[in-house]
Coordinates of C-alpha atoms and ligand atoms in Angstrom, one line a residue:
M575 CA 11.8 -23.8 15.3
C576 CA 15.6 -24.5 15.3
C577 CA 16.7 -22.8 18.1
T578 CA 20.4 -22.5 17.5
H579 CA 22.1 -21.3 20.8
M580 CA 24.1 -17.8 20.9
R581 CA 27.9 -18.3 20.8
V582 CA 29.1 -15.3 22.5
A583 CA 32.9 -15.8 21.7
E584 CA 35.5 -15.0 24.2
R585 CA 38.0 -13.3 22.0
N586 CA 37.6 -9.5 21.4
F587 CA 36.8 -7.2 18.5
Q588 CA 39.4 -7.6 15.8
P589 CA 39.8 -4.0 14.2
R590 CA 42.3 -5.8 12.0
P591 CA 45.4 -3.0 12.4
S592 CA 47.1 -4.2 9.8
K593 CA 44.5 -4.4 7.1
M594 CA 43.1 -0.9 7.9
T595 CA 46.7 0.5 7.5
L596 CA 47.0 -1.2 4.5
S597 CA 43.8 0.3 3.0
L598 CA 44.9 3.4 4.4
A599 CA 48.4 3.7 2.2
F600 CA 46.0 2.7 -0.6
F601 CA 43.9 5.2 0.1
I602 CA 46.3 7.8 0.2
F603 CA 48.0 6.8 -2.8
L604 CA 44.5 7.3 -4.5
L605 CA 44.6 10.7 -3.2
A606 CA 48.1 11.1 -4.6
V607 CA 46.8 10.0 -8.3
N608 CA 44.3 12.7 -7.9
V609 CA 40.8 10.8 -7.9
P610 CA 38.3 13.2 -8.9
A611 CA 35.9 14.4 -6.1
A612 CA 38.6 13.6 -3.6
D613 CA 36.9 15.4 -0.7
G614 CA 37.6 11.7 1.0
G615 CA 35.0 11.2 3.9
K616 CA 34.6 8.5 6.0
V617 CA 31.4 6.2 6.1
L618 CA 30.7 3.8 8.6
V619 CA 28.2 1.1 7.1
F620 CA 26.2 -1.2 8.9
P621 CA 24.5 -3.9 6.6
H622 CA 21.7 -6.0 6.6
D623 CA 23.1 -9.5 5.6
G624 CA 21.8 -11.5 2.7
S625 CA 20.6 -10.2 -0.3
H626 CA 20.1 -6.7 0.8
W627 CA 23.9 -6.6 1.1
V628 CA 24.0 -6.8 -2.8
N629 CA 22.1 -3.3 -2.7
M630 CA 24.5 -2.0 -0.4
K631 CA 27.7 -3.3 -1.8
V632 CA 26.7 -1.2 -4.9
L633 CA 26.9 2.1 -2.7
V634 CA 29.9 1.0 -0.8
E635 CA 31.6 0.4 -3.9
E636 CA 30.3 3.7 -5.6
L637 CA 31.6 5.7 -2.4
H638 CA 34.9 4.1 -2.5
S639 CA 35.4 4.6 -6.3
R640 CA 34.8 8.5 -5.5
G641 CA 37.5 8.6 -3.1
H642 CA 35.4 7.9 0.0
A643 CA 36.9 5.6 2.9
V644 CA 34.4 2.8 3.8
T645 CA 34.3 0.5 6.9
V646 CA 31.6 -2.3 7.1
I647 CA 30.9 -3.7 10.5
R648 CA 30.1 -7.5 10.3
A649 CA 29.5 -10.8 12.4
A650 CA 32.2 -13.0 12.3
D651 CA 29.9 -15.7 10.8
S652 CA 28.2 -13.0 8.2
W653 CA 26.1 -14.8 5.3
Y654 CA 27.2 -12.5 2.6
V655 CA 29.8 -9.6 3.5
S656 CA 33.4 -10.9 3.1
E657 CA 35.9 -10.1 5.3
T658 CA 38.1 -8.8 2.8
S659 CA 37.3 -6.5 -0.4
P660 CA 39.4 -3.8 -2.3
H661 CA 36.7 -1.5 -1.7
Y662 CA 36.3 -1.2 2.1
N663 CA 37.8 -2.4 5.5
T664 CA 35.9 -4.5 7.4
V665 CA 35.4 -4.6 11.3
T666 CA 34.6 -7.9 12.5
V667 CA 32.5 -8.3 15.9
D668 CA 33.1 -11.6 17.0
V669 CA 29.7 -13.1 17.7
E670 CA 27.0 -14.5 15.3
G671 CA 25.1 -12.7 13.3
G672 CA 22.0 -14.4 12.8
G673 CA 22.4 -14.3 9.0
N674 CA 21.3 -18.1 8.7
E675 CA 21.0 -19.1 4.7
E676 CA 20.6 -22.7 5.3
F677 CA 17.4 -21.7 7.6
F678 CA 15.8 -19.5 4.5
R679 CA 16.6 -22.3 2.0
V680 CA 14.6 -25.0 3.8
F681 CA 11.8 -22.6 4.8
V682 CA 11.5 -21.5 1.1
S683 CA 11.4 -25.3 0.2
E684 CA 8.7 -25.9 2.5
V685 CA 6.6 -22.9 1.6
I686 CA 6.5 -24.5 -1.7
K687 CA 5.5 -27.7 -0.8
I688 CA 2.7 -26.4 1.5
K689 CA 1.2 -24.6 -1.5
R690 CA 1.7 -27.3 -3.7
N691 CA -0.1 -29.4 -1.7
K692 CA -2.7 -27.0 -0.5
E693 CA -2.1 -28.1 3.0
S694 CA -4.2 -27.1 5.9
L695 CA -4.3 -23.7 6.9
W696 CA -2.7 -25.1 10.1
A697 CA 0.5 -26.0 8.5
R698 CA 0.4 -22.5 6.9
L699 CA 0.1 -20.7 10.1
A700 CA 2.9 -22.9 11.8
L701 CA 5.2 -22.2 9.1
D702 CA 4.4 -18.6 9.6
M703 CA 4.9 -18.7 13.4
E704 CA 8.3 -20.2 12.7
L705 CA 9.0 -17.3 10.3
K706 CA 8.2 -14.9 12.9
G707 CA 10.6 -17.2 15.3
K708 CA 13.3 -16.5 12.9
F709 CA 12.9 -12.7 12.5
F710 CA 12.5 -12.2 16.2
E711 CA 15.9 -14.3 16.6
L712 CA 17.4 -12.3 13.9
H713 CA 16.5 -8.7 15.9
K714 CA 18.1 -10.4 19.2
K715 CA 21.0 -11.6 17.4
V716 CA 21.8 -8.0 16.1
C717 CA 20.9 -6.6 19.6
E718 CA 23.4 -8.8 21.0
M719 CA 26.2 -7.7 18.7
V720 CA 25.5 -4.1 19.4
V721 CA 25.6 -4.8 23.3
H722 CA 29.3 -6.6 22.5
M723 CA 30.1 -3.4 20.7
F724 CA 29.0 -0.9 23.2
E725 CA 30.4 -2.8 26.3
N726 CA 33.8 -2.7 24.7
K727 CA 34.8 0.7 25.6
E728 CA 38.0 0.5 23.9
F729 CA 36.2 -0.8 20.8
M730 CA 33.9 2.2 21.3
R731 CA 36.9 4.6 21.4
S732 CA 38.4 3.3 18.2
L733 CA 35.0 4.3 16.4
Q734 CA 35.0 7.5 18.1
D735 CA 38.7 8.1 17.3
A736 CA 38.3 7.2 13.7
K737 CA 36.0 10.6 13.0
Y738 CA 33.6 9.1 10.8
E739 CA 31.3 11.6 9.0
L740 CA 28.2 9.2 8.7
V741 CA 26.6 5.7 9.2
L742 CA 24.8 4.1 6.4
T743 CA 22.6 1.4 7.3
D744 CA 19.5 -0.6 6.1
P745 CA 17.1 0.0 8.5
A746 CA 15.8 -3.7 8.1
N747 CA 17.5 -3.9 11.3
G748 CA 18.3 -1.5 13.8
G749 CA 22.3 -2.0 14.5
G750 CA 23.0 0.9 12.6
V751 CA 20.2 3.0 14.2
M752 CA 21.5 2.5 17.6
L753 CA 25.1 2.8 16.5
A754 CA 24.8 6.2 14.9
H755 CA 22.6 7.5 18.0
Y756 CA 25.1 6.1 20.3
L757 CA 28.4 8.0 18.2
G758 CA 26.5 11.2 17.8
L759 CA 26.3 10.9 13.9
P760 CA 24.1 11.6 10.9
L761 CA 22.3 8.6 9.6
V762 CA 21.6 7.8 6.2
F763 CA 19.4 4.6 5.2
N764 CA 19.4 2.6 2.3
A765 CA 15.9 1.4 2.7
R766 CA 13.1 -0.5 1.4
W767 CA 12.1 -2.1 4.7
T768 CA 12.2 -0.9 8.4
V769 CA 11.8 -3.0 11.2
H770 CA 8.2 -2.1 11.4
G771 CA 7.4 -2.7 7.5
E772 CA 7.4 -0.7 4.3
A773 CA 9.9 2.1 4.9
H774 CA 7.5 5.2 3.9
F775 CA 5.0 4.1 6.5
A776 CA 7.7 5.2 9.1
V777 CA 7.8 8.9 7.9
A778 CA 5.2 9.7 5.4
P779 CA 1.7 10.3 5.8
S780 CA 0.2 7.1 4.3
P781 CA -3.9 7.1 3.9
L782 CA -5.0 3.7 3.7
S783 CA -7.4 4.5 1.2
Y784 CA -5.3 4.4 -1.7
V785 CA -1.6 3.4 -0.4
P786 CA -1.5 -0.1 -0.4
L787 CA 0.4 -1.7 2.6
P788 CA 3.0 -4.2 1.1
P789 CA 3.0 -7.1 0.9
S790 CA -0.6 -7.0 1.0
E791 CA -1.0 -7.6 -2.6
L792 CA -3.6 -4.9 -3.0
T793 CA -3.1 -1.9 -5.6
D794 CA -3.9 1.8 -5.4
R795 CA -7.4 1.3 -6.8
M796 CA -9.5 -0.6 -4.2
T797 CA -12.6 -1.6 -3.7
F798 CA -14.4 -0.8 -0.5
F799 CA -13.8 -4.7 0.7
E800 CA -10.2 -4.2 -0.4
R801 CA -9.6 -0.9 1.8
V802 CA -11.3 -2.9 4.7
R803 CA -8.4 -5.6 4.1
N804 CA -6.1 -3.2 3.9
T805 CA -6.8 -1.5 6.8
C806 CA -6.9 -5.0 8.7
F807 CA -3.6 -5.8 7.3
Y808 CA -2.1 -2.5 8.4
I809 CA -3.2 -3.2 12.0
L810 CA -2.4 -7.1 12.2
R811 CA 1.3 -6.1 10.8
M812 CA 2.0 -3.2 12.8
Q813 CA 1.0 -5.6 15.9
L814 CA 3.3 -8.4 14.6
Y815 CA 6.2 -6.0 13.9
K816 CA 6.2 -4.7 17.2
Q817 CA 6.0 -8.2 19.0
V818 CA 9.3 -9.2 16.6
A819 CA 11.6 -6.2 17.0
G820 CA 10.0 -4.3 19.9
P821 CA 11.3 -6.2 23.0
N822 CA 15.0 -6.2 22.1
Y823 CA 15.4 -2.7 20.6
S824 CA 13.4 -1.0 23.4
T825 CA 15.9 -2.7 25.9
L826 CA 19.0 -1.1 23.6
A827 CA 17.4 2.4 23.4
H828 CA 16.8 2.6 27.1
R829 CA 19.8 1.2 28.1
Y830 CA 22.3 3.2 26.0
I831 CA 20.3 6.1 24.4
G832 CA 17.9 7.5 27.1
P833 CA 15.5 6.0 29.7
D834 CA 12.4 7.2 28.0
V835 CA 13.3 6.8 24.4
D836 CA 11.1 4.9 21.9
Y837 CA 13.3 2.6 19.8
F838 CA 11.3 3.6 16.5
S839 CA 11.3 7.3 16.8
L840 CA 15.5 6.4 16.5
F841 CA 14.5 5.3 12.9
Q842 CA 12.1 8.3 12.4
A843 CA 15.0 10.6 13.2
A844 CA 17.2 9.6 10.3
D845 CA 18.7 12.4 8.1
I846 CA 18.2 10.9 4.5
W847 CA 16.1 8.0 3.6
L848 CA 17.9 6.6 0.2
M849 CA 14.6 4.8 -1.0
R850 CA 15.4 1.8 -3.5
V851 CA 11.9 2.8 -5.2
D852 CA 11.0 4.5 -8.5
F853 CA 7.2 5.1 -9.4
V854 CA 7.6 3.6 -12.4
F855 CA 7.5 0.7 -10.0
E856 CA 5.5 1.9 -6.9
F857 CA 2.1 3.5 -6.9
P858 CA 2.3 7.2 -6.0
R859 CA 1.9 8.0 -2.3
P860 CA 2.8 11.3 -0.1
T861 CA 6.4 11.6 0.7
M862 CA 8.8 13.9 2.6
P863 CA 11.5 16.1 1.5
N864 CA 14.3 13.8 3.4
V865 CA 13.3 10.8 1.2
V866 CA 15.1 10.3 -1.9
Y867 CA 14.5 8.1 -4.7
M868 CA 17.0 5.8 -6.1
G869 CA 15.3 2.9 -7.3
G870 CA 17.1 1.1 -10.2
F871 CA 20.3 2.3 -8.8
Q872 CA 22.3 -1.2 -9.3
C873 CA 21.0 -1.2 -13.2
K874 CA 23.6 -0.8 -15.6
P875 CA 24.2 -0.8 -19.4
A876 CA 24.7 -4.4 -20.6
K877 CA 28.0 -5.6 -21.3
P878 CA 28.9 -7.9 -24.2
L879 CA 28.3 -11.6 -23.5
P880 CA 30.9 -14.2 -22.6
Q881 CA 31.4 -16.0 -26.2
H882 CA 29.7 -19.3 -25.8
L883 CA 26.4 -17.5 -24.5
E884 CA 26.6 -14.9 -27.3
E885 CA 26.6 -17.8 -29.9
F886 CA 23.8 -19.6 -28.0
V887 CA 21.8 -16.5 -28.2
Q888 CA 22.6 -15.7 -31.9
S889 CA 21.7 -19.4 -32.9
S890 CA 17.8 -18.7 -31.5
G891 CA 17.4 -16.9 -34.9
E892 CA 14.4 -14.7 -35.1
H893 CA 12.4 -16.5 -32.1
G894 CA 14.5 -15.0 -29.6
V895 CA 15.6 -16.1 -25.9
I896 CA 13.7 -16.7 -22.9
I897 CA 15.8 -16.4 -19.5
M898 CA 14.7 -17.9 -16.1
S899 CA 16.2 -17.3 -12.8
L900 CA 14.4 -17.7 -9.4
G901 CA 16.9 -16.4 -7.1
T902 CA 19.5 -17.8 -5.1
L903 CA 17.6 -19.1 -2.4
I904 CA 15.1 -21.3 -4.9
S905 CA 17.8 -22.7 -6.9
E906 CA 16.7 -26.4 -6.7
L907 CA 13.0 -27.0 -7.3
P908 CA 11.0 -30.0 -6.5
H909 CA 12.0 -32.5 -9.2
D910 CA 8.1 -32.7 -10.8
L911 CA 7.8 -29.1 -11.3
A912 CA 11.4 -28.8 -13.0
N913 CA 10.4 -31.5 -15.2
E914 CA 7.1 -30.1 -16.2
I915 CA 9.0 -26.7 -16.7
A916 CA 11.8 -28.4 -18.9
A917 CA 8.9 -30.0 -20.8
S918 CA 7.0 -27.0 -21.5
F919 CA 10.3 -25.1 -22.8
A920 CA 11.3 -28.0 -25.0
K921 CA 8.3 -27.5 -27.3
L922 CA 9.1 -24.0 -27.6
P923 CA 10.6 -22.6 -31.1
Q924 CA 12.7 -20.0 -28.6
K925 CA 15.9 -20.9 -27.2
V926 CA 16.0 -20.8 -23.2
I927 CA 18.8 -20.1 -20.5
W928 CA 17.7 -21.5 -17.4
R929 CA 19.8 -20.9 -13.7
H930 CA 19.0 -24.2 -12.4
K931 CA 20.6 -25.9 -9.7
G932 CA 20.2 -29.8 -9.0
D933 CA 19.5 -32.7 -11.4
R934 CA 19.2 -32.1 -15.0
P935 CA 15.1 -32.6 -15.5
A936 CA 14.7 -35.9 -17.9
A937 CA 12.6 -33.9 -19.8
L938 CA 14.9 -31.1 -20.8
G939 CA 14.7 -30.2 -24.6
N940 CA 18.0 -29.3 -26.6
N941 CA 16.9 -25.6 -26.8
T942 CA 17.5 -25.2 -23.1
L943 CA 20.7 -24.7 -21.6
L944 CA 21.1 -25.0 -17.9
V945 CA 23.4 -22.6 -16.1
D946 CA 24.6 -22.8 -12.3
W947 CA 25.1 -18.7 -12.8
M948 CA 24.5 -16.0 -15.4
P949 CA 25.1 -12.5 -16.1
Q950 CA 21.6 -11.7 -15.8
N951 CA 21.7 -7.9 -16.6
D952 CA 23.9 -8.4 -19.5
L953 CA 21.5 -10.8 -20.8
L954 CA 18.6 -8.8 -20.1
G955 CA 20.0 -6.2 -22.0
H956 CA 20.5 -8.3 -25.0
P957 CA 18.1 -7.6 -28.0
K958 CA 17.5 -11.2 -28.4
V959 CA 16.1 -11.7 -24.7
K960 CA 12.3 -11.7 -25.0
L961 CA 11.3 -12.9 -21.8
F962 CA 12.5 -12.9 -18.0
V963 CA 11.1 -16.0 -16.1
S964 CA 11.6 -14.7 -12.2
H965 CA 10.5 -15.1 -8.7
G966 CA 9.9 -11.5 -8.4
G967 CA 13.1 -10.4 -6.4
T968 CA 13.5 -6.3 -6.8
N969 CA 16.9 -6.6 -8.1
G970 CA 15.9 -8.6 -11.1
I971 CA 12.5 -6.8 -11.4
Y972 CA 14.3 -3.4 -11.6
E973 CA 16.9 -4.8 -13.9
A974 CA 13.9 -6.1 -16.2
I975 CA 12.3 -2.6 -16.2
Y976 CA 15.7 -1.1 -16.9
H977 CA 16.1 -3.1 -20.1
G978 CA 12.4 -3.4 -20.9
V979 CA 12.1 -7.1 -20.5
P980 CA 8.6 -8.6 -19.8
V981 CA 8.2 -11.0 -17.0
V982 CA 6.4 -14.0 -16.1
G983 CA 6.2 -14.2 -12.3
I984 CA 6.4 -17.4 -10.0
P985 CA 6.5 -15.9 -6.5
F986 CA 7.1 -17.8 -3.5
V987 CA 8.0 -16.0 -0.2
F988 CA 8.4 -12.3 1.5
D989 CA 7.4 -9.5 -0.9
Q990 CA 7.7 -11.5 -4.5
A991 CA 4.1 -11.7 -4.9
D992 CA 3.7 -7.9 -3.9
N993 CA 6.4 -6.8 -6.2
L994 CA 4.7 -9.2 -9.2
C995 CA 1.4 -8.0 -8.1
R996 CA 2.7 -4.4 -9.3
L997 CA 3.8 -5.3 -12.3
R998 CA 1.1 -7.0 -13.2
A999 CA -0.9 -3.9 -12.3
K1000 CA 1.0 -2.0 -14.9
G1001 CA 0.5 -4.5 -17.6
V1002 CA 4.0 -6.0 -18.1
A1003 CA 3.8 -9.3 -16.3
K1004 CA 1.7 -12.4 -15.8
V1005 CA 2.2 -14.1 -12.7
I1006 CA 1.5 -18.1 -12.2
D1007 CA 0.8 -19.3 -8.6
V1008 CA 3.0 -22.5 -7.4
S1009 CA 0.5 -24.3 -6.6
E1010 CA -1.2 -24.4 -10.0
L1011 CA 2.0 -24.6 -12.2
D1012 CA 2.0 -27.3 -14.8
K1013 CA 3.1 -27.5 -18.2
K1014 CA -0.1 -26.5 -19.7
I1015 CA -0.2 -23.4 -17.6
F1016 CA 3.5 -22.6 -18.1
N1017 CA 3.0 -23.1 -21.7
F1018 CA -0.1 -20.9 -21.6
T1019 CA 1.2 -18.0 -19.9
I1020 CA 4.6 -17.9 -21.2
Q1021 CA 3.2 -17.9 -25.2
E1022 CA 0.6 -15.1 -23.9
V1023 CA 3.6 -12.8 -22.6
L1024 CA 5.5 -13.5 -25.9
T1025 CA 2.8 -13.2 -28.3
E1026 CA 0.7 -10.5 -27.0
P1027 CA 2.6 -7.2 -28.0
S1028 CA 0.7 -5.0 -25.0
Y1029 CA 3.5 -6.7 -22.5
R1030 CA 6.5 -5.5 -24.2
I1031 CA 5.1 -2.0 -25.2
N1032 CA 4.3 -1.4 -21.8
M1033 CA 7.3 -2.4 -20.2
Q1034 CA 9.3 -0.3 -22.9
R1035 CA 7.3 2.4 -22.1
L1036 CA 8.3 2.2 -18.2
S1037 CA 11.9 1.7 -19.1
R1038 CA 11.8 4.7 -21.1
L1039 CA 10.4 6.5 -18.1
H1040 CA 12.6 4.9 -15.5
R1041 CA 15.5 6.2 -17.9
D1042 CA 14.5 9.8 -18.2
Q1043 CA 15.8 11.5 -15.2
P1044 CA 18.0 14.5 -14.6
M1045 CA 20.4 12.4 -12.8
K1046 CA 21.3 8.5 -12.8
P1047 CA 19.7 7.3 -9.5
L1048 CA 23.3 5.9 -8.2
D1049 CA 24.6 9.6 -8.9
T1050 CA 21.3 10.9 -7.0
A1051 CA 22.3 8.7 -4.2
L1052 CA 25.9 9.7 -3.9
F1053 CA 24.8 13.3 -4.1
W1054 CA 22.9 13.1 -0.9
I1055 CA 25.6 11.0 1.2
E1056 CA 28.2 13.7 0.2
F1057 CA 25.4 16.3 1.1
V1058 CA 25.4 14.6 4.6
M1059 CA 28.7 14.6 4.9
R1060 CA 29.3 18.5 3.6
H1061 CA 26.5 19.8 5.9
K1062 CA 26.9 17.1 8.9
G1063 CA 23.5 15.7 8.6
A1064 CA 20.0 17.2 6.8
A1065 CA 18.0 18.3 10.1
H1066 CA 16.7 21.1 8.5
L1067 CA 14.7 18.1 5.9
R1068 CA 13.2 15.9 8.5
S1069 CA 9.9 17.0 9.9
E1070 CA 8.9 17.1 13.6
S1071 CA 6.2 14.9 13.2
Y1072 CA 7.7 11.4 14.9
K1073 CA 8.4 13.7 17.9
L1074 CA 4.7 14.1 18.5
P1075 CA 2.2 11.4 20.6
W1076 CA -0.4 10.0 18.3
Y1077 CA -3.2 12.2 19.2
S1078 CA -1.2 15.5 18.5
Y1079 CA -0.1 14.1 15.2
H1080 CA -3.7 13.2 14.2
S1081 CA -5.1 16.5 15.9
V1082 CA -7.1 14.2 18.1
D1083 CA -6.1 16.8 21.0
V1084 CA -7.1 19.7 18.9
V1085 CA -10.4 18.4 17.4
L1086 CA -11.5 17.5 21.0
F1087 CA -10.5 21.0 22.1
L1088 CA -12.4 22.6 19.8
L1089 CA -15.6 20.6 19.7
T1090 CA -15.5 21.3 23.6
A1091 CA -15.1 25.3 22.8
A1092 CA -18.1 25.1 20.3
L1093 CA -20.0 22.9 22.8
L1094 CA -19.5 25.6 25.3
I1095 CA -20.4 28.7 23.1
L1096 CA -23.5 26.8 22.0
L1097 CA -24.5 26.1 25.8
I1098 CA -23.8 29.9 26.5
F1099 CA -25.5 31.1 23.4
V1100 CA -28.5 28.6 24.4
G1101 CA -28.5 30.3 27.9
L1102 CA -28.4 33.7 26.7
V1103 CA -31.3 32.9 24.3
R1104 CA -33.0 31.4 26.9
S1105 CA -32.8 34.1 29.5
C1106 CA -33.5 36.8 27.0
F1107 CA -36.5 35.0 26.0
R1108 CA -37.7 34.5 29.6
L1109 CA -37.2 38.2 30.5
C1110 CA -39.1 39.5 27.9
F1111 CA -41.8 36.8 28.2
K1112 CA -42.0 38.1 31.8
R1113 CA -42.2 42.0 30.8
K1114 CA -44.7 41.1 28.8
I1115 CA -46.5 39.4 31.3
K1116 CA -46.1 42.3 33.3
S1117 CA -46.9 44.6 31.1
D1118 CA -50.2 43.0 30.0
Ligands
NAG311 C1 15.4 -9.9 23.8 O1 14.3 -10.2 24.3 C2 14.0 -11.4 24.9 C3 12.8 -11.7 25.4 O2 12.3 -10.2 26.0 C4 14.9 -11.8 26.0 O3 15.0 -13.0 26.7 C5 16.6 -11.3 26.0 O4 17.4 -11.4 26.9 C6 16.7 -10.0 25.2 N1 18.1 -9.4 24.6 C7 18.2 -8.6 24.3 C8 20.0 -8.9 24.2 O5 18.1 -7.6 25.0
NAG312 C1 16.7 -30.8 -31.4 O1 15.4 -31.5 -31.3 C2 14.7 -31.4 -32.5 C3 13.5 -32.3 -32.1 O2 13.4 -32.7 -30.7 C4 15.5 -32.2 -33.5 O3 14.7 -31.8 -34.6 C5 16.8 -31.0 -33.6 O4 17.4 -31.6 -35.0 C6 17.6 -31.2 -32.7 N1 18.6 -29.9 -32.9 C7 19.8 -30.3 -32.3 C8 20.7 -29.1 -32.6 O5 20.4 -31.5 -32.0
NAG313 C1 1.2 -24.0 -26.1 O1 0.2 -22.6 -25.8 C2 -0.2 -22.3 -27.1 C3 -1.2 -20.9 -27.5 O2 -1.7 -21.0 -26.0 C4 -0.8 -23.4 -28.3 O3 -0.8 -23.2 -29.5 C5 0.1 -24.5 -28.2 O4 -0.2 -25.7 -29.1 C6 0.7 -25.0 -26.6 N1 1.7 -25.8 -27.0 C7 1.6 -27.0 -26.6 C8 2.8 -28.0 -26.5 O5 1.0 -27.3 -25.5

């Protein structure tokens, strides 16, 4: 555990008045030139740092383009959220946020090492404990940030005076949830995970018989033993989440919201859940009226490629192009692994664009272009691109679905294997385990997805289904955010379920009551019959 000590800085908050007034001026200017939908709401955003911000930023920019003023709260050492932007104001809280990119990079390379060397279970377990510790640390730092804000009365007054209309947050951490309840503001989630795992499990009934708990890598068709596994996984995971998130969020909820408040009920009280989910990808499951689906909201039609890329792509002729990206955390593969992949690519008639950092693999063929960064969405939308080799991050997966490009997946950590398992279940992807990856298996898998037409046909069908919606997912998301602003919340869509204790929720009390009543009636009935019988019997004896 790389236990870094918190640096609680002496300096206070920096609401940065100059930048705020500047943006305000810009905002008034926008109003003056008559932007459409210029109701001009005020939205307070508490994001989850890291790749989750990539999603949140799409919503923030769209809110801005529709004339709303957005303020984003960030930690001083924020990993992804930049301090200045033309799209939003920032409020920087001078604490460390715990978004530790280096930790996750090292972590991922450890995972690769352990998986490939097929190291002992203990090595895996030790690494998992380290990850658990890291998540505990992350939540603790968010809580420290919240305490730092709440204890600064002047700062909280400035937030109150700003008259925000809602808090938009990612419930992967609880900072925005606490803030919304403290300020008494409506709460909108941009969610796939809460601090207790997959977000649906927090609000909607989730029968474990056909709803697999991510990331269990199960599907909606489970055998008996898979259902046993799903249930055990659920029980263990819920315990884990409570251990990781519970202590610190409980302290906050009790101190600032109310002495008996259960921190998780604060999550469940959100007005709207904008889910980064689409049912071409997720398995069908029960849902709720305040859950809105916006999976694929970040997808856009492809733009033309830069000239050098366009030329490279066109040079592939009839064979087409393969693109490969393993995300930001896995930009540097172990040398020998990179070499196996390069050797396999070199034998293909296709051209390859590979996002790869680190040394140039020795076996690299002249059909392979290494790049630091690529316009992934524009490439996936290019008609010459035939295949996407991916680590299984959700952004890339939704882009592949949107553009109808089949996938070869190499999952490493977090939900990646589970995401790819869903694609495999739909017949649009093949998955390679990193412990088995060599040039033979890589070649074999790629050849199969390229030559067997069903992968492409299925993916293009998913793409058509995904695009056939009454409203674009991003417009749907914005509609509901504006809905909450117009109506000051959406309490009428929220069920009362979360206010019930577990025994009421599952009607255990009612069943017990009815069973007792039935038993009493039965006893009375039996008693009556017996005394009747005895009475008749006695009379009979007498009359005899
Ligand atoms: C978080 O929980 C740990 C362990 O229970 C405790 O030591 C720490 O003070 C808590 N931090 C906050 C901010 O509540
Ligand atoms: C690429 O390499 C192959 C053989 O390795 C060769 O036949 C071909 O001419 C090369 N192409 C270019 C453009 O250098
Ligand atoms: C790759 O796989 C294909 C089909 O499985 C096979 O025909 C081809 O010879 C393989 N190429 C190499 C270099 O192993």
